[in-house]
GROMACS .gro file of C-alpha atoms in nm:
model
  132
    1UNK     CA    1  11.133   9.814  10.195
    2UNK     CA    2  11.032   9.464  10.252
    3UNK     CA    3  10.621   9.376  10.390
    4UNK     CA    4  10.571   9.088  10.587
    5UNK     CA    5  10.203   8.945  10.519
    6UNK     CA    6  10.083   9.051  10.783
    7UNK     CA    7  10.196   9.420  10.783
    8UNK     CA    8  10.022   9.342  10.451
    9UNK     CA    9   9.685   9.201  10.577
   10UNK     CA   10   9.699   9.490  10.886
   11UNK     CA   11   9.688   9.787  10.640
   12UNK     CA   12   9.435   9.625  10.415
   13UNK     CA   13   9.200   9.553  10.746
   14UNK     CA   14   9.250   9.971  10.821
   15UNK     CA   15   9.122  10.025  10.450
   16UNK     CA   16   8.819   9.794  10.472
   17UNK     CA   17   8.747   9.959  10.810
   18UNK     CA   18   8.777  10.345  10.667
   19UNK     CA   19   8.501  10.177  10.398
   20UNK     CA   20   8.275  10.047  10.705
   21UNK     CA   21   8.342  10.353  10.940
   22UNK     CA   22   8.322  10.658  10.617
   23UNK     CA   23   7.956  10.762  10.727
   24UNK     CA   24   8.084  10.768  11.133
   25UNK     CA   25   7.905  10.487  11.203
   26UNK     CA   26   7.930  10.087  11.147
   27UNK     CA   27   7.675   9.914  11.126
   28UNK     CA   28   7.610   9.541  11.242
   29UNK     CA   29   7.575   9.394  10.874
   30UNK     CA   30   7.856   9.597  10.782
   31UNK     CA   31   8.048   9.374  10.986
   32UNK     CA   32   7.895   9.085  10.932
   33UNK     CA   33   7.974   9.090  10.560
   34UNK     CA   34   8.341   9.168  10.625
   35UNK     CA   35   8.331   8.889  10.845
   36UNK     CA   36   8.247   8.658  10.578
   37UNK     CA   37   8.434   8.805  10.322
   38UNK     CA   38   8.767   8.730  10.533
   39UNK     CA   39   8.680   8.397  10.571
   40UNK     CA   40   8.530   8.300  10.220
   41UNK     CA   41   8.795   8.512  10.023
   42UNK     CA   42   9.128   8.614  10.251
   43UNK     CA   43   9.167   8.306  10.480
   44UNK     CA   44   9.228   8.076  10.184
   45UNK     CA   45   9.393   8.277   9.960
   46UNK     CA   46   9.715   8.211  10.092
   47UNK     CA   47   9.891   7.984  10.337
   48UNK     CA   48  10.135   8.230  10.499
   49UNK     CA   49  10.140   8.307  10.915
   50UNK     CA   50  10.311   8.479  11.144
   51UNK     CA   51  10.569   8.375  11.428
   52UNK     CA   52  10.294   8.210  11.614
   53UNK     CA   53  10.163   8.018  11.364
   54UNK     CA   54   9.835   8.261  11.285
   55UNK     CA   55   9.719   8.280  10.934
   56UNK     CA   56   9.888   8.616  10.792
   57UNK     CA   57   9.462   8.700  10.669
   58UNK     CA   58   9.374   8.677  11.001
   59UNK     CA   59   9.561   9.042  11.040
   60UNK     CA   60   9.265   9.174  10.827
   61UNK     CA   61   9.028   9.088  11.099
   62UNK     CA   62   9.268   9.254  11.421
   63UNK     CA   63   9.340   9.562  11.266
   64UNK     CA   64   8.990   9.608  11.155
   65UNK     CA   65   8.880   9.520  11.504
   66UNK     CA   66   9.128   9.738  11.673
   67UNK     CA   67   9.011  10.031  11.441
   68UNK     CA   68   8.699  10.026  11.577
   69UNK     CA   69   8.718   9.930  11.968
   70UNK     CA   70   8.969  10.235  11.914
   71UNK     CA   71   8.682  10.444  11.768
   72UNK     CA   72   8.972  10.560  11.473
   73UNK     CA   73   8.860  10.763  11.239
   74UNK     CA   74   8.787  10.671  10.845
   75UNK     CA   75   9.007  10.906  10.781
   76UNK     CA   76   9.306  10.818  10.972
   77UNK     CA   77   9.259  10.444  10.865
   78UNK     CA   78   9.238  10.496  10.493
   79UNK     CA   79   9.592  10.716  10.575
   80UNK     CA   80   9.726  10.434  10.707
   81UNK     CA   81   9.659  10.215  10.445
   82UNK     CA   82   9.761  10.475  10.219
   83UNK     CA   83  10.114  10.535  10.349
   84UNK     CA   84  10.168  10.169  10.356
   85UNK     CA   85  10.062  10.172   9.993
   86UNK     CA   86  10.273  10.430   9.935
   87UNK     CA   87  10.553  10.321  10.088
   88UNK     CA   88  10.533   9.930   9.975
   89UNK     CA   89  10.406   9.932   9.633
   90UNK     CA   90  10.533   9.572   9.518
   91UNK     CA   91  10.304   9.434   9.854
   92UNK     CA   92   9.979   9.511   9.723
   93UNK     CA   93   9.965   9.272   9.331
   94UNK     CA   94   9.665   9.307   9.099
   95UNK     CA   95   9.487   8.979   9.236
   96UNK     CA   96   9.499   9.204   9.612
   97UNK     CA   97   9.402   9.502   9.458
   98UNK     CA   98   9.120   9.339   9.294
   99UNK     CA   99   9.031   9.134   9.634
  100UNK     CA  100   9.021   9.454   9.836
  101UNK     CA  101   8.771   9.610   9.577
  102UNK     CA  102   8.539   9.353   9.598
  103UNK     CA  103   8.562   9.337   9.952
  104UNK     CA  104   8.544   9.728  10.001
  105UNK     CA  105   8.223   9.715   9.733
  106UNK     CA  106   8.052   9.431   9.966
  107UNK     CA  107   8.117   9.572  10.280
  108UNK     CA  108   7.937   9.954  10.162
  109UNK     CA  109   7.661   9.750  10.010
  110UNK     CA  110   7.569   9.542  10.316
  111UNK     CA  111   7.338   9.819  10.460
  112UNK     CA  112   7.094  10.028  10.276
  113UNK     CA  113   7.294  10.015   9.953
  114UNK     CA  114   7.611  10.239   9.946
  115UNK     CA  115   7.594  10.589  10.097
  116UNK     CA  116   7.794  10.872   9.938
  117UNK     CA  117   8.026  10.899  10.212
  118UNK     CA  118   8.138  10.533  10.123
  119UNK     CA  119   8.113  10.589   9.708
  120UNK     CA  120   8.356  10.865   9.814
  121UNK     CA  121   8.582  10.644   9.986
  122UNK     CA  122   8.591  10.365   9.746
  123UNK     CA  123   8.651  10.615   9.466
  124UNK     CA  124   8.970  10.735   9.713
  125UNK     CA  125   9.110  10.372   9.700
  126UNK     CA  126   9.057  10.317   9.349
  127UNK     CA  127   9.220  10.628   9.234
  128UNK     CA  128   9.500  10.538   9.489
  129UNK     CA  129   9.515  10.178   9.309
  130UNK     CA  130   9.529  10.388   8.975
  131UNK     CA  131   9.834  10.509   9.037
  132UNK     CA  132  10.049  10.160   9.076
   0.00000   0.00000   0.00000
């Protein structure tokens, strides 16, 4: 099966969201951190865009965004990202892996420390990374 980047970027913008959204509820500096973290760490990892020209990272920020005007649950977003995972395993290299971690770690950080609904979750995508 062959990803696109931004097939990619939209499955790893579902996991960051199931991070965000594990205690049913996201908070504003939740979103604010994931925020910057696209655009200090996804935006210029790569130079790769769609048919219309948009930055493949930019994905990250949609499906996030969609996630959440859609009111999805954690649950269903981290099984997105799973089955993508799953189903692509050559799309997701270390230097991702390790970029999604950090990401995941700053985004349950960003409000009252992380919760253990969100220790949970991270400990679901590192055990999923595990298996690579």
């Amino acid at each position: 099966m062959t990803t696109t980047h931004p097939e990619l970027y939209a499955n790893i913008g579902f996991v960051l969201y199931s991070i965000a959204a594990s205690d049913r509820r996201i908070a504003p500096a939740e979103v604010e951190v994931f925020k910057q973290q696209v655009k200090k760490n996804w935006l210029p990892l790569e130079d790769s865009t769609d048919e219309f020209g948009t930055d493949a990272a930019h994905y990250i920020s949609i499906s996030f965004d969609y996630a959440h005007e859609q009111g999805m649950s954690a649950d269903d977003a981290f099984e997105r990202f799973k089955d993508h995972y799953r189903d692509a395993p050559g799309s997701c290299d270390e230097v991702t892996r390790q970029l999604v971690r950090n990401t995941a770690a700053a985004i349950a950080a960003a409000f009252s420390g992380k919760n253990k609904a969100e220790l949970v979750r991270l400990a679901q995508v590192e055990a999923l990374f595990a298996h690579n």
